[in-house]
PDB file of C-alpha atoms in Angstrom:
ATOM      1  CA  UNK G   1     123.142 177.568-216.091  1.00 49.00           C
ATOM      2  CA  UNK G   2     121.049 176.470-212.668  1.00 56.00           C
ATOM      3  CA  UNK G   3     121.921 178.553-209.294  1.00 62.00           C
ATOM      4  CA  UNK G   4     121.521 176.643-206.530  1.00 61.00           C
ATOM      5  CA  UNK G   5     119.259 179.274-205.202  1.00 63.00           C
ATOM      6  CA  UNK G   6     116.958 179.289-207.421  1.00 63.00           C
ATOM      7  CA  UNK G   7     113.583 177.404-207.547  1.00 63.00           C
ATOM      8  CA  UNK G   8     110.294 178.102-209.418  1.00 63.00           C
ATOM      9  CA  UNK G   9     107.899 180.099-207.416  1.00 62.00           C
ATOM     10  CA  UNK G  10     104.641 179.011-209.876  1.00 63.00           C
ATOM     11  CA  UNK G  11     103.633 176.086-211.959  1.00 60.00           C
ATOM     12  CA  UNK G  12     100.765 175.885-214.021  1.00 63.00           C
ATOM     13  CA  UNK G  13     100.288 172.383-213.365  1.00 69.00           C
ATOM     14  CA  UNK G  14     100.037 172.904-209.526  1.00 69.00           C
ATOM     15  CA  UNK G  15      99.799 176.538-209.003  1.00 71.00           C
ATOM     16  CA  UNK G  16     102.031 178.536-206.230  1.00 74.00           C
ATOM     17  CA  UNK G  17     104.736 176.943-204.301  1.00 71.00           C
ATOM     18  CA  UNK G  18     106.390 177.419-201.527  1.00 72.00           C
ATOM     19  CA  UNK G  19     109.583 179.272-201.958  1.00 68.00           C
ATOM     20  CA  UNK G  20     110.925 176.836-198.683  1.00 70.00           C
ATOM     21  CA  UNK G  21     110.588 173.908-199.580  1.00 73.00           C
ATOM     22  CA  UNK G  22     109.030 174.136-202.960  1.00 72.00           C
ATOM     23  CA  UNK G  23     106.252 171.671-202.755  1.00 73.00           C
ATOM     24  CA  UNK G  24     102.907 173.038-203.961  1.00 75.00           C
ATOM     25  CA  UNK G  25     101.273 175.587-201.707  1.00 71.00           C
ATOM     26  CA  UNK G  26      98.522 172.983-200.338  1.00 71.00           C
ATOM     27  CA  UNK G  27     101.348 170.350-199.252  1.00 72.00           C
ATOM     28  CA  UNK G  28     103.591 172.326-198.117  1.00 73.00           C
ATOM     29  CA  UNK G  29     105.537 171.297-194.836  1.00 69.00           C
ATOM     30  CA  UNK G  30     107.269 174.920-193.632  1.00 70.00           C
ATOM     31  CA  UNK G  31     104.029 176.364-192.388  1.00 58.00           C
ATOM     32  CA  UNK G  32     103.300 173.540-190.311  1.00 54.00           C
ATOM     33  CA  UNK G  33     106.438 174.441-187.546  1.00 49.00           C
ATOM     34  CA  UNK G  34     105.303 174.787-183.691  1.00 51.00           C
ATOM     35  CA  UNK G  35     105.291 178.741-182.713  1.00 50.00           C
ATOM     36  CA  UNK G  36     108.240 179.474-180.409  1.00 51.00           C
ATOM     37  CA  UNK G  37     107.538 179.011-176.713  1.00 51.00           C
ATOM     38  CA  UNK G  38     109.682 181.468-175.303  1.00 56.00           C
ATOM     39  CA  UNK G  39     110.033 181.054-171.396  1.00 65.00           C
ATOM     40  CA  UNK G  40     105.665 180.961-171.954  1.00 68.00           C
ATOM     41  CA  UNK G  41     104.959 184.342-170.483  1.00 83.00           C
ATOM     42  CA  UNK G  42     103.049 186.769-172.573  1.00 90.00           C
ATOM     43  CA  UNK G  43     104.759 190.090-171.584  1.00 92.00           C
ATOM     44  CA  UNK G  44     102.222 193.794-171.730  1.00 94.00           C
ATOM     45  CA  UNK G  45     104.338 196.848-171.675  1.00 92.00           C
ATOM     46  CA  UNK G  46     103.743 200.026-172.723  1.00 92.00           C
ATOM     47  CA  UNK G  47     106.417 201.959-174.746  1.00 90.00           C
ATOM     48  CA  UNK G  48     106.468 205.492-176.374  1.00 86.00           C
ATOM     49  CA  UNK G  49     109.931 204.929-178.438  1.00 82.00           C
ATOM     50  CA  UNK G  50     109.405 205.271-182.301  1.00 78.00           C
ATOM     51  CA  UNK G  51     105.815 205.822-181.854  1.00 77.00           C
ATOM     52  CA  UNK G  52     106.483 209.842-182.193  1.00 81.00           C
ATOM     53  CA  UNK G  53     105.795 210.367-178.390  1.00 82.00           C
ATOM     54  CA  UNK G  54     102.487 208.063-178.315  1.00 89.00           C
ATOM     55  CA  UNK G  55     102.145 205.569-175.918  1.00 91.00           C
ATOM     56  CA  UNK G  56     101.598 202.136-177.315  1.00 93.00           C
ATOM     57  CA  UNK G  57     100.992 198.994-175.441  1.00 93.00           C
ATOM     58  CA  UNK G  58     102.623 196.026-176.868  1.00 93.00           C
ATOM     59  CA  UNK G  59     101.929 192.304-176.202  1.00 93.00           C
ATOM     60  CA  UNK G  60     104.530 189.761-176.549  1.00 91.00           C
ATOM     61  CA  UNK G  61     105.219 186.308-176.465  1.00 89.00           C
ATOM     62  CA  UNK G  62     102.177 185.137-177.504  1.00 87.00           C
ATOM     63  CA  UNK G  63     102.611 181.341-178.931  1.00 83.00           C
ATOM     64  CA  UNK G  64      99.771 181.917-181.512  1.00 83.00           C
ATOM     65  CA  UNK G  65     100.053 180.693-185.238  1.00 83.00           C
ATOM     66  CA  UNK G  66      99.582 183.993-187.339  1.00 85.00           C
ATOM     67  CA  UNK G  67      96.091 183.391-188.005  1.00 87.00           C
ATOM     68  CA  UNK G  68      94.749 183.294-184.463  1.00 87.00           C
ATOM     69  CA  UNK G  69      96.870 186.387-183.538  1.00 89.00           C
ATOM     70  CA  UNK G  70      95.263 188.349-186.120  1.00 91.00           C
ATOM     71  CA  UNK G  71      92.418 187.238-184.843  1.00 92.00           C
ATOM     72  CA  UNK G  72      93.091 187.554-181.142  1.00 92.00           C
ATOM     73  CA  UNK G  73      94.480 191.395-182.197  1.00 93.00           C
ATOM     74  CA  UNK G  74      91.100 192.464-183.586  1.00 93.00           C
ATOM     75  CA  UNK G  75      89.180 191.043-180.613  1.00 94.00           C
ATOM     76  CA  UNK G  76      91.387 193.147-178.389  1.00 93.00           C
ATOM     77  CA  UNK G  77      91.305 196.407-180.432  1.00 94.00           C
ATOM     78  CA  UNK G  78      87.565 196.161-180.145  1.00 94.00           C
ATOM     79  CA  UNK G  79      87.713 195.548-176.215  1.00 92.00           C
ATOM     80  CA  UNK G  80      89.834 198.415-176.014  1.00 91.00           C
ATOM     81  CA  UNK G  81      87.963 200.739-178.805  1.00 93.00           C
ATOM     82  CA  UNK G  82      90.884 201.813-180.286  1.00 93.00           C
ATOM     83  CA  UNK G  83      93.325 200.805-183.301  1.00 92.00           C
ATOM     84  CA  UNK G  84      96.554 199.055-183.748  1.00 92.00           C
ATOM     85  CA  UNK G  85      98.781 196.366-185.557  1.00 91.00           C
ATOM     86  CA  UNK G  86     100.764 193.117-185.728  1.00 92.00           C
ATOM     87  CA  UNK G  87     104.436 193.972-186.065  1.00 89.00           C
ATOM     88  CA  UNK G  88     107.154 191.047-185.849  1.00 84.00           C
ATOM     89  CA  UNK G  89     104.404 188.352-183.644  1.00 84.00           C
ATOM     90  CA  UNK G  90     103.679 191.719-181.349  1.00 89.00           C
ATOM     91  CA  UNK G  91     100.589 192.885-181.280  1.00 92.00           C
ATOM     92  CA  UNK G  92     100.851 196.622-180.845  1.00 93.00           C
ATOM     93  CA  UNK G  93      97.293 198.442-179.685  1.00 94.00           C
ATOM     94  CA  UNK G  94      97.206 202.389-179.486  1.00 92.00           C
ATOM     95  CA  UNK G  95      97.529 203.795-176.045  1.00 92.00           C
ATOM     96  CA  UNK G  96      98.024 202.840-172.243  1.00 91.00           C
ATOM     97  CA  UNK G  97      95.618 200.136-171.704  1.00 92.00           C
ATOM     98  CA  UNK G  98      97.661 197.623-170.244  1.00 92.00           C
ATOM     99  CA  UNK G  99      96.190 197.159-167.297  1.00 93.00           C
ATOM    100  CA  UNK G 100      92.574 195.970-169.069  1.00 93.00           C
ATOM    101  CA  UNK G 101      94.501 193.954-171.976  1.00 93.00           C
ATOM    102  CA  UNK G 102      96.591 192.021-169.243  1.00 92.00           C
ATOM    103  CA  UNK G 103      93.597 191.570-167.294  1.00 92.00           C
ATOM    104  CA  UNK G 104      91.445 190.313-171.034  1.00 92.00           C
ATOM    105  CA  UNK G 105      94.493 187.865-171.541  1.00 91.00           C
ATOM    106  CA  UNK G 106      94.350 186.492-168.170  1.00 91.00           C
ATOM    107  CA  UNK G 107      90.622 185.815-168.793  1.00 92.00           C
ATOM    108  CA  UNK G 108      91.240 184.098-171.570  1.00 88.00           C
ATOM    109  CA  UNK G 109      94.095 181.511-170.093  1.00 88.00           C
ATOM    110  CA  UNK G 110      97.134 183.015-171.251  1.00 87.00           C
ATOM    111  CA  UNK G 111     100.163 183.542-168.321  1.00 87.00           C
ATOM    112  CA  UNK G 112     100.293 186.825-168.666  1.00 89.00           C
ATOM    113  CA  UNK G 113     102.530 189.237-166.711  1.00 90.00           C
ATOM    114  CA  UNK G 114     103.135 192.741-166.634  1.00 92.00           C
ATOM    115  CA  UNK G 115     107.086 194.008-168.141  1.00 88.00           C
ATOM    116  CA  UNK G 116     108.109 197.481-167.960  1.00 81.00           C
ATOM    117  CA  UNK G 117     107.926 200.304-165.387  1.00 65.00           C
TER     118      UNK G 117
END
């Protein structure tokens, strides 16, 4: 009996596929969607909510692929000498630097704007 939900995740003839579209993982078409654009502001805001009283400066909006925000989030953990993590296309670093991560972003081209109090 065949779901209509189902679809092989592996074939031995082409390896892993995509569980999207199904096409082998080197052809496949899903990954290759445009980032959403947003209103094209990257936002910097510092929050302490569900961090257990920590402050935490998040950056959002960023129209990176996920690739070149890991990327970008390492470079800026290092700037700021600190840690931190890519939740949901945020990049969250530990702490209130938001003043020298809006200022790094600005430096390199993004339209970046301060959100929060």
């Amino acid at each position: 009996m065949s779901n209509a939900n189902s679809r092989p995740v592996f074939s031995s003839e082409h390896g892993r596929l995509c569980p999207g579209c199904g096409q082998p993982a080197a052809h496949c078409q899903c990954k290759k969607v445009a980032a959403p654009l947003g209103d094209g502001k990257v936002r910097v805001r510092c929050e302490r909510k569900g961090h257990d009283g920590k402050k935490v400066t998040v950056i959002t909006g960023l129209p990176l692929a996920e690739a070149a925000l890991t990327t970008l989030a390492g470079e800026l953990k290092r700037r700021c000498g600190c840690g931190g993590t890519i939740k949901a296309g945020n990049i969250e670093i530990q702490g209130d630097h938001a003043e020298l991560l809006l200022g790094e972003l600005l430096k390199r081209g993004f339209a970046a704007k301060r959100a929060g109090g």
